[in-house]
Each structure stands twice: as C-alpha cells, then as structure tokens.
Coordinates of C-alpha atoms in Angstrom, one line a residue:
Chain A
X1 CA 64.1 99.5 86.5
X2 CA 60.7 100.8 87.2
X3 CA 58.5 98.5 89.3
X4 CA 54.9 98.1 88.3
X5 CA 52.3 96.9 90.7
X6 CA 50.0 94.0 89.7
X7 CA 46.4 94.5 90.6
X8 CA 45.1 91.0 90.5
X9 CA 41.4 90.7 89.7
X10 CA 41.7 86.9 89.9
X11 CA 42.2 85.4 93.4
X12 CA 45.7 85.5 94.8
X13 CA 45.2 82.1 96.4
X14 CA 48.1 80.2 94.8
X15 CA 46.3 76.9 95.6
X16 CA 43.5 77.8 93.2
X17 CA 43.2 75.8 90.1
X18 CA 43.7 77.8 86.9
X19 CA 41.7 77.8 83.7
X20 CA 43.1 79.8 80.8
X21 CA 40.9 80.4 77.8
X22 CA 43.0 81.2 74.7
X23 CA 40.4 83.1 72.6
X24 CA 42.8 83.0 69.6
X25 CA 41.9 84.9 66.4
X26 CA 38.4 83.4 65.8
X27 CA 36.0 85.7 64.1
X28 CA 33.6 85.6 67.1
X29 CA 36.3 86.4 69.7
X30 CA 38.4 89.3 68.2
X31 CA 37.9 92.7 66.7
X32 CA 34.4 94.1 66.2
X33 CA 32.7 91.1 67.9
X34 CA 35.0 90.8 70.9
X35 CA 33.0 93.1 73.2
X36 CA 29.9 91.0 73.1
X37 CA 31.9 87.8 73.2
X38 CA 33.8 88.7 76.4
X39 CA 30.7 90.4 78.0
X40 CA 29.0 87.0 78.1
X41 CA 31.8 85.1 79.8
X42 CA 32.1 84.4 83.6
X43 CA 34.1 86.8 85.8
X44 CA 37.5 85.5 86.8
X45 CA 36.5 84.7 90.4
X46 CA 33.1 83.3 89.5
X47 CA 34.0 79.8 90.7
X48 CA 35.3 79.0 94.2
X49 CA 38.8 77.4 94.0
X50 CA 39.4 78.5 90.4
X51 CA 41.0 81.5 88.7
X52 CA 39.9 82.1 85.1
X53 CA 42.2 84.0 82.8
X54 CA 41.2 85.1 79.2
X55 CA 44.2 85.1 76.9
X56 CA 42.9 87.6 74.3
X57 CA 44.3 88.6 70.9
X58 CA 46.6 91.7 70.6
X59 CA 43.8 93.9 69.3
X60 CA 41.4 93.0 72.1
X61 CA 43.7 93.6 75.1
X62 CA 42.3 97.1 75.7
X63 CA 39.1 95.3 76.8
X64 CA 40.7 94.6 80.1
X65 CA 39.7 98.1 81.1
X66 CA 36.1 97.6 80.0
X67 CA 35.8 94.3 81.9
X68 CA 37.6 94.9 85.2
X69 CA 36.2 91.7 86.8
X70 CA 37.7 89.5 84.1
X71 CA 41.5 88.8 84.2
X72 CA 42.9 89.3 80.7
X73 CA 46.2 87.7 79.6
X74 CA 48.0 88.3 76.4
X75 CA 48.5 85.5 73.9
X76 CA 52.1 86.6 73.4
X77 CA 54.5 89.0 75.0
X78 CA 57.9 90.3 73.9
X79 CA 60.8 90.5 76.3
X80 CA 61.6 94.1 75.3
X81 CA 60.5 97.1 77.4
X82 CA 59.2 100.4 76.1
X83 CA 61.2 101.8 73.2
X84 CA 62.1 101.6 69.5
X85 CA 60.3 98.3 68.8
X86 CA 57.9 97.8 66.0
X87 CA 54.8 95.6 66.4
X88 CA 55.8 94.5 69.9
X89 CA 54.0 94.2 73.2
X90 CA 56.0 94.6 76.5
X91 CA 55.2 93.4 80.0
X92 CA 55.6 97.0 81.2
X93 CA 52.8 98.1 79.0
X94 CA 50.5 95.2 79.8
X95 CA 50.9 95.7 83.6
X96 CA 50.2 99.4 83.2
X97 CA 47.0 98.6 81.3
X98 CA 45.8 96.1 83.9
X99 CA 47.0 92.9 82.3
X100 CA 48.9 90.6 84.6
X101 CA 50.0 87.7 82.5
X102 CA 50.6 86.2 79.1
X103 CA 51.2 83.1 77.2
X104 CA 54.5 82.8 75.4
X105 CA 55.8 80.2 72.9
X106 CA 52.4 78.8 71.9
X107 CA 52.8 76.3 69.2
X108 CA 51.1 78.8 66.9
X109 CA 53.6 81.5 67.9
X110 CA 57.0 79.8 68.7
X111 CA 59.8 82.0 69.8
X112 CA 63.6 81.5 70.4
X113 CA 65.0 80.0 73.6
X114 CA 66.7 83.3 74.2
X115 CA 63.4 85.2 74.1
X116 CA 61.8 82.7 76.5
X117 CA 64.7 82.9 79.0
X118 CA 64.6 86.7 78.9
X119 CA 60.8 86.7 79.4
X120 CA 60.9 84.3 82.3
X121 CA 63.6 86.3 84.0
X122 CA 61.8 89.6 83.4
X123 CA 58.4 88.2 84.5
X124 CA 59.9 87.1 87.8
X125 CA 61.4 90.6 88.3
X126 CA 58.0 92.3 87.5
X127 CA 55.8 89.7 89.2
X128 CA 54.1 89.1 85.9
X129 CA 52.4 85.8 85.3
X130 CA 54.1 84.3 82.2
X131 CA 52.7 80.9 81.0
X132 CA 55.4 79.2 78.9
X133 CA 54.0 76.7 76.5
X134 CA 55.8 73.5 75.9
X135 CA 55.2 70.9 73.2
X136 CA 56.8 67.9 75.0
X137 CA 58.3 66.7 78.3
X138 CA 61.8 67.9 77.5
X139 CA 60.5 71.4 77.0
X140 CA 58.4 71.3 80.2
X141 CA 61.6 70.3 82.1
X142 CA 63.7 73.0 80.4
X143 CA 61.2 75.8 81.1
X144 CA 60.5 74.7 84.7
X145 CA 64.2 74.6 85.4
X146 CA 64.7 78.0 83.8
X147 CA 62.3 79.4 86.5
X148 CA 58.9 79.6 84.8
X149 CA 56.2 79.8 87.4
X150 CA 53.6 78.3 85.0
X151 CA 54.3 75.9 82.2
X152 CA 51.5 74.8 79.8
X153 CA 52.0 71.4 78.2
X154 CA 50.2 71.2 74.8
X155 CA 51.2 68.5 72.4
X156 CA 50.6 70.3 69.1
X157 CA 49.2 67.3 67.3
X158 CA 46.2 67.3 69.7
X159 CA 45.4 71.0 69.6
X160 CA 42.0 71.7 68.2
X161 CA 41.1 68.0 68.1
X162 CA 38.7 65.8 69.9
X163 CA 41.2 63.6 71.8
X164 CA 42.1 65.2 75.1
X165 CA 45.7 65.4 76.2
X166 CA 44.6 63.8 79.5
X167 CA 43.3 60.8 77.6
X168 CA 46.2 60.5 75.2
X169 CA 49.2 61.4 77.4
X170 CA 48.4 60.6 81.1
X171 CA 51.9 59.3 81.8
X172 CA 53.5 62.4 80.4
X173 CA 51.2 64.7 82.4
X174 CA 52.1 62.9 85.6
X175 CA 55.9 63.2 84.9
X176 CA 55.5 66.8 83.8
X177 CA 53.6 67.7 86.9
X178 CA 56.3 66.1 89.1
X179 CA 59.1 68.0 87.3
X180 CA 57.2 71.2 87.7
X181 CA 56.6 70.6 91.4
X182 CA 60.3 69.8 92.0
X183 CA 61.2 73.2 90.4
X184 CA 58.5 75.3 92.2
X185 CA 56.4 75.6 89.0
X186 CA 52.8 74.6 88.3
X187 CA 51.7 72.7 85.3
X188 CA 48.7 73.6 83.1
X189 CA 47.6 71.1 80.4
X190 CA 46.0 71.8 77.1
X191 CA 44.9 70.4 73.7
X192 CA 41.6 68.7 73.0
X193 CA 40.1 69.6 76.4
X194 CA 36.4 69.7 76.1
X195 CA 34.8 68.2 79.3
X196 CA 35.0 68.3 83.0
X197 CA 36.4 64.7 82.9
X198 CA 39.4 66.0 80.8
X199 CA 40.0 68.7 83.4
X200 CA 39.5 66.5 86.5
X201 CA 41.7 63.7 85.0
X202 CA 44.5 66.3 84.5
X203 CA 44.1 67.5 88.1
X204 CA 44.3 64.0 89.4
X205 CA 47.5 63.5 87.5
X206 CA 49.0 66.4 89.3
X207 CA 48.3 69.4 87.0
X208 CA 47.0 72.7 88.3
X209 CA 44.6 73.5 85.6
X210 CA 43.8 73.6 81.9
X211 CA 44.4 75.7 78.8
X212 CA 41.4 75.6 76.5
X213 CA 40.6 77.3 73.2
X214 CA 38.1 75.8 70.7
X215 CA 36.3 73.8 73.4
X216 CA 35.1 77.1 74.8
X217 CA 35.4 79.7 72.0
X218 CA 33.6 77.6 69.3
X219 CA 31.0 76.1 71.8
X220 CA 27.4 77.1 71.1
X221 CA 27.4 78.9 74.5
X222 CA 31.0 79.7 75.6
X223 CA 29.9 80.7 79.1
X224 CA 28.1 77.4 79.7
X225 CA 31.1 75.6 78.2
X226 CA 33.4 77.2 80.9
X227 CA 30.9 76.4 83.7
X228 CA 30.7 72.8 82.4
X229 CA 34.5 72.4 82.5
X230 CA 34.7 73.5 86.1
X231 CA 31.4 72.1 87.6
X232 CA 31.2 68.3 87.2
X233 CA 27.4 68.4 87.9
X234 CA 26.7 70.3 84.7
X235 CA 28.5 68.0 82.3
Chain B
X1 CA 36.4 84.8 50.3
X2 CA 34.4 87.6 52.1
X3 CA 35.1 91.0 50.6
X4 CA 35.6 93.8 53.1
X5 CA 35.1 97.5 52.2
X6 CA 37.8 100.0 52.9
X7 CA 36.4 103.3 54.3
X8 CA 39.4 105.5 53.6
X9 CA 39.6 108.4 56.0
X10 CA 42.8 109.6 54.2
X11 CA 42.4 111.0 50.7
X12 CA 42.0 108.5 47.9
X13 CA 44.0 110.7 45.6
X14 CA 46.8 108.4 44.5
X15 CA 48.9 111.4 43.6
X16 CA 49.1 112.5 47.2
X17 CA 52.4 112.2 49.0
X18 CA 52.4 109.8 51.9
X19 CA 53.7 110.4 55.4
X20 CA 53.7 107.3 57.7
X21 CA 54.4 107.8 61.3
X22 CA 55.6 104.6 63.0
X23 CA 54.7 105.3 66.6
X24 CA 56.6 102.1 67.7
X25 CA 56.5 101.0 71.4
X26 CA 57.7 104.2 73.0
X27 CA 56.4 104.9 76.5
X28 CA 54.6 108.0 75.4
X29 CA 52.9 106.5 72.3
X30 CA 51.4 103.2 73.5
X31 CA 49.3 101.8 76.2
X32 CA 47.9 104.1 78.9
X33 CA 49.5 107.2 77.3
X34 CA 48.4 106.5 73.7
X35 CA 45.0 108.4 73.8
X36 CA 46.5 111.7 74.7
X37 CA 49.4 111.1 72.3
X38 CA 47.2 110.5 69.3
X39 CA 44.7 113.1 70.3
X40 CA 47.3 115.9 69.7
X41 CA 48.3 114.7 66.2
X42 CA 47.0 116.2 63.0
X43 CA 44.2 114.5 61.1
X44 CA 45.1 112.4 58.1
X45 CA 43.9 114.9 55.6
X46 CA 45.1 118.0 57.4
X47 CA 47.6 119.0 54.7
X48 CA 46.7 119.4 51.0
X49 CA 48.5 117.0 48.8
X50 CA 49.4 114.7 51.7
X51 CA 48.0 111.6 53.3
X52 CA 49.2 110.9 56.9
X53 CA 49.0 107.4 58.3
X54 CA 49.7 106.5 61.9
X55 CA 51.2 103.0 62.3
X56 CA 50.3 102.2 65.8
X57 CA 51.3 99.4 68.1
X58 CA 49.1 96.3 68.4
X59 CA 47.5 97.3 71.7
X60 CA 46.6 100.8 70.4
X61 CA 44.9 99.8 67.1
X62 CA 41.5 100.1 68.8
X63 CA 42.0 103.9 68.9
X64 CA 41.1 104.0 65.2
X65 CA 37.5 104.0 66.3
X66 CA 38.1 106.8 68.8
X67 CA 39.8 109.0 66.2
X68 CA 37.9 108.5 62.9
X69 CA 39.7 111.5 61.3
X70 CA 43.1 109.8 61.7
X71 CA 44.1 106.9 59.4
X72 CA 45.6 104.1 61.6
X73 CA 47.9 101.5 60.1
X74 CA 49.2 98.4 61.9
X75 CA 52.9 98.0 62.5
X76 CA 52.7 94.4 61.5
X77 CA 50.1 92.1 60.0
X78 CA 49.9 88.4 59.6
X79 CA 48.8 86.7 56.3
X80 CA 46.3 84.4 58.1
X81 CA 42.6 85.1 58.2
X82 CA 40.3 84.6 61.2
X83 CA 40.8 81.3 62.9
X84 CA 42.9 79.2 65.3
X85 CA 45.9 81.6 65.4
X86 CA 47.5 82.7 68.6
X87 CA 48.9 86.3 69.0
X88 CA 48.1 87.1 65.4
X89 CA 46.5 90.1 63.6
X90 CA 44.7 89.6 60.2
X91 CA 43.8 92.0 57.5
X92 CA 40.2 90.9 57.7
X93 CA 40.1 92.0 61.4
X94 CA 41.9 95.3 60.7
X95 CA 39.6 96.2 57.8
X96 CA 36.5 95.4 59.9
X97 CA 37.8 97.7 62.7
X98 CA 38.5 100.6 60.3
X99 CA 42.2 100.1 59.7
X100 CA 43.2 100.1 56.0
X101 CA 46.8 99.4 56.0
X102 CA 49.9 98.0 57.7
X103 CA 53.6 97.9 57.6
X104 CA 55.2 94.4 57.2
X105 CA 58.8 93.2 57.5
X106 CA 60.1 96.2 59.4
X107 CA 63.7 95.7 60.3
X108 CA 62.5 95.4 63.9
X109 CA 60.0 92.7 62.9
X110 CA 61.4 90.7 60.0
X111 CA 59.3 87.9 58.5
X112 CA 59.8 85.2 56.0
X113 CA 59.7 85.8 52.2
X114 CA 56.7 83.4 52.1
X115 CA 54.8 85.5 54.6
X116 CA 55.5 88.6 52.6
X117 CA 54.4 87.1 49.4
X118 CA 51.2 85.8 51.0
X119 CA 50.5 89.2 52.5
X120 CA 51.1 91.1 49.2
X121 CA 48.8 88.8 47.4
X122 CA 46.1 89.0 50.0
X123 CA 46.4 92.7 50.4
X124 CA 45.7 93.2 46.6
X125 CA 42.7 90.9 46.9
X126 CA 41.3 92.8 49.9
X127 CA 42.4 96.3 48.7
X128 CA 44.4 96.6 51.8
X129 CA 47.4 99.0 51.9
X130 CA 50.4 96.9 52.7
X131 CA 53.7 98.8 53.1
X132 CA 56.5 96.3 52.6
X133 CA 59.7 97.4 54.3
X134 CA 63.0 96.7 52.5
X135 CA 66.5 97.1 53.9
X136 CA 68.3 97.4 50.6
X137 CA 67.9 97.9 46.8
X138 CA 67.6 94.1 46.1
X139 CA 64.7 93.8 48.5
X140 CA 63.0 96.9 47.0
X141 CA 63.2 95.3 43.6
X142 CA 62.0 91.9 44.9
X143 CA 58.9 93.3 46.7
X144 CA 58.0 95.7 43.9
X145 CA 58.2 92.8 41.4
X146 CA 56.1 90.6 43.7
X147 CA 53.3 93.3 43.4
X148 CA 53.6 95.4 46.6
X149 CA 51.8 98.7 45.9
X150 CA 54.0 100.5 48.5
X151 CA 57.6 99.7 49.4
X152 CA 59.4 101.4 52.2
X153 CA 63.2 101.6 51.9
X154 CA 64.8 101.8 55.3
X155 CA 68.5 101.0 55.6
X156 CA 68.6 99.6 59.2
X157 CA 72.0 101.2 60.1
X158 CA 70.4 104.6 59.8
X159 CA 67.1 104.0 61.7
X160 CA 66.9 106.1 64.8
X161 CA 70.0 108.1 63.9
X162 CA 70.7 111.7 62.9
X163 CA 71.9 111.0 59.3
X164 CA 68.9 110.9 56.9
X165 CA 68.6 108.2 54.3
X166 CA 68.1 111.0 51.7
X167 CA 71.6 112.4 52.6
X168 CA 73.3 109.1 53.0
X169 CA 71.8 107.1 50.1
X170 CA 70.5 109.5 47.3
X171 CA 71.7 107.2 44.5
X172 CA 69.9 104.2 46.0
X173 CA 66.7 106.2 46.5
X174 CA 66.8 107.3 42.9
X175 CA 67.3 103.7 41.6
X176 CA 64.7 102.3 44.0
X177 CA 62.1 104.9 42.9
X178 CA 62.7 104.0 39.3
X179 CA 62.3 100.2 40.0
X180 CA 59.1 100.9 41.9
X181 CA 57.7 103.1 39.1
X182 CA 58.5 100.4 36.5
X183 CA 56.5 97.9 38.6
X184 CA 53.5 100.1 39.4
X185 CA 54.6 100.6 43.0
X186 CA 55.4 103.7 45.0
X187 CA 58.5 104.2 47.1
X188 CA 58.4 105.5 50.7
X189 CA 61.8 106.2 52.3
X190 CA 62.7 106.2 56.0
X191 CA 65.5 106.2 58.5
X192 CA 67.0 109.3 60.1
X193 CA 64.3 111.6 58.6
X194 CA 63.9 114.7 60.8
X195 CA 63.4 117.8 58.6
X196 CA 61.5 119.0 55.6
X197 CA 64.7 119.0 53.6
X198 CA 65.1 115.3 54.2
X199 CA 61.5 114.8 52.9
X200 CA 61.7 117.2 49.9
X201 CA 65.1 115.7 48.9
X202 CA 63.5 112.2 48.9
X203 CA 60.5 113.5 46.8
X204 CA 63.0 115.1 44.3
X205 CA 64.7 111.8 44.0
X206 CA 61.5 110.1 43.0
X207 CA 60.0 108.9 46.3
X208 CA 56.4 109.4 47.2
X209 CA 56.8 110.1 50.8
X210 CA 58.5 109.3 54.1
X211 CA 58.4 106.8 57.0
X212 CA 59.2 108.5 60.2
X213 CA 59.4 107.4 63.8
X214 CA 61.7 108.9 66.5
X215 CA 61.8 112.3 64.5
X216 CA 58.1 112.7 65.4
X217 CA 57.4 110.5 68.4
X218 CA 60.3 111.7 70.5
X219 CA 60.0 115.4 69.4
X220 CA 59.2 117.9 72.1
X221 CA 55.9 118.5 70.2
X222 CA 55.1 115.7 67.8
X223 CA 52.3 117.6 66.1
X224 CA 54.6 120.5 65.2
X225 CA 57.2 118.0 64.1
X226 CA 54.7 116.6 61.5
X227 CA 53.8 120.0 60.3
X228 CA 57.4 120.9 60.0
X229 CA 58.2 117.8 57.9
X230 CA 55.4 118.7 55.4
X231 CA 55.5 122.5 55.4
X232 CA 58.9 123.9 54.3
X233 CA 58.0 127.4 55.7
X234 CA 58.0 126.1 59.3
X235 CA 61.3 124.4 59.4

C-alpha cells in the first residue's frame, strides 16, 4: 500500500484541545459563498492550546489548497481507495490534497458498522485523523474499542438546538470520556454547543474538545463565535 | 422556492445524442491529477450532434469554473436543499456553481426509491438534468414513469468489463428505449462500452447515447477514446 505523508497545519501537540467546526451544507458555507466564508475564519493554530479543524462539504474541500493555514477535514469519507467508485471520497485522495482528517457516521450521514471498522483500520494505517460520530454511550464504547483515535459524541435530539450536550448529558460525557481514555481514544462532544461555558464544562468532564456547527456557522459573525467558544473572557 | 437559471454550456438541442463520461474515483481522474486530466478532454460541444457531459467526483466539481467549455455533471446528488446536512450535495448548490446535471442511483452508489422520487421531482422543478441509473428493465420503467427525463440502463454485471451492454442485451435496450419514449424520457446505455460500434448499435436500438467510464478514463489517451466513440471513421 502506498504511504502518504500528512502535513499537519494544525499543531501536532496531542495535548491540545480540539475544536471541529462542521460547516454542513448551509447556503453561506458551501459552493459559491464558501471562499468568503472560510476566508474570515481563524487559522487552525490561532489559539494557544487549541487545534481548530474545519469539516467542509464535499464541494468545498478544494479550498484546503487556497487556505493552507486552515486545517480542513471532510464531513464524510469512504473506506475505498482510488478506483472504480462513483460519488466517493477516499482518504488517499484527501491526504494527497492536503486534508488530514474527516468525520464519519455523522447522524446526518450514518454508515454501516462494516464501513466504520474499515475506515478506522485504514485511518490508523495512513495516519489519517478519523473522527467517528456516536449517538450514545454504547456507540462511543464500540468505536473506541475498535481503535478510533477520536470519537465525537453527539446525541441527535440535541443537534441544532439550544440545550447543550454538556448541560443535558454531563453524566454520559464523563462516562464516555473515561471509556475513551481507557482505550487510548479522545472524546469530542457536540450538539447544542454555543458558549464557552458549554465547552469548558465538557473539558471539565473529561472531553478533549467540541464539535460545533450552527453555533458558529449561523452566528452573525462566525469568527467571533469561534473566539468566544475558546476564550472565556469574550463570552 | 428560489429558481436558479441553468447556463448550459452543452448544446440545448434536445435531438443531440448524449455521451456521459463517469470519471469515477480513478487515481488519474480525481484530486491532485484532475486538472491535467480534464484539461486534455474535448469540450462539450466539440462534436456536431453530440453533447458530452463529464460526471466528476465530488472533490472535482469545482473544476466546472476552471473549464467553462466543458459540461460537468455530479456523480451523485442529494434531494435536500441548503441547510443542516452533513456530507451532502444539493442541486441548488450545483446549479449555482455552474453544474447542470448529475447521475443518481449508480450501481456503485444506490439510494432509496424515496430519494430518487424526490430528486426527480426536484430536478423537474429546477430544470436540472438528473440521470437516473437503472440496473434492469423494471427499474427503467419505474423511473421513466416517475418522470425522469434521462434514464441510464447499466446492468451491473457488465460494468467495467469487455462485453458491451449493446452486445449482451440488445433486446432489453430496445424495450427500455420504447418505454422511455412512451414516457417522454430518453435512454442512455452503459456498461462495457468501448467502441463506436457499441455506441452506434445502442443508437440503432433506440437509445439516445452512452454512459462510459473505464473505456475512456483508463484508455491510454482518454481524449482520443472519446473521439473514437463518436466518430466511426477513427475506430
């Protein structure tokens, strides 16, 4: 198998906290408006102790070349390599185009257990940062035990809402973080995260960062929204 | 609903034959090598009486802007619009970025009947060229009756092989073309198509064109392969 080298624009410090912005398929964050949207966002190493990754839609991934100081992730990746596949995106292609990670199994794009296991195995082989989304504690445990380096816990009923996962499910976050630690994984939490308190509560419960979408993308100023999430002083 | 305007780089003559090149996820046709791959291909109106459309992978769709004389299609499209969708591609975004059509339900990316029906309905509303792939005669009939303007018949067992659909299934092509005509649809045929004879046989059986992948993409010279498919004299 060909080995591809990851050139990591985000810090390689594995103690850094992680903020992943899922830019979804909002009108302002994809297609013809994506260039100006991403241009205004902070660089991936803009904040000490944090790595910021932008999980962009499939059409927008080419912007990784235009914005080398921002770390782009995909919103979904397929476990296939190059070849006779229609409508698919491989880790090999992403790595070659400067993209070092991807979400997989988001509640808006669920895939089979077999695909997840193949993707986790391949990501480890290629040193690719796969972030496996889990809807509940059982899935967190399953994916951490399968070898996922990053597991994102997002209860689907809270996605896009105003009640943060850290307010609604603190006990589950604590348990999920412990399970991840035990398996050498790190936990990211998402759903309803809008303020620095939501983030800091999650970190205090043992998580390593947050997965945020509407709280940033639909904010009146997405760049300030990111700064506010990370810097307590600004909230 | 917002109405988007199609700017059709391919001829609007609905009597034209149609050649769709599915560039798939081959190493030479996606990602870092896609620019040079597409640069060498004929423009969409290069041959009188033919429209050529390039169905590119999700990462490569942005090249539609770089090559305005080539008509890009997507390899897959989702029936959602803009909004809170992860890893998805909408017709609205494609149209705004200059892409006027897409395959859907390719045998390498099958989707639910519900998604296909939603996509057909939406494509008619937006004047978007959806090409619904069908694996057998029953599916051709179903999609034509649902209102698909273009139906691509590709028996999966012949995809990527050396036996052309026009050699293996002439009777089915003839029946499928009649069903499409009756419903105001046009039939495209694919699988194993490598020569002008494969194409001309399909046209003689009532089809309106071909869907080709490896026969062009893996050819030693993809541009000559396209010319050969269309111009009998060169084969």
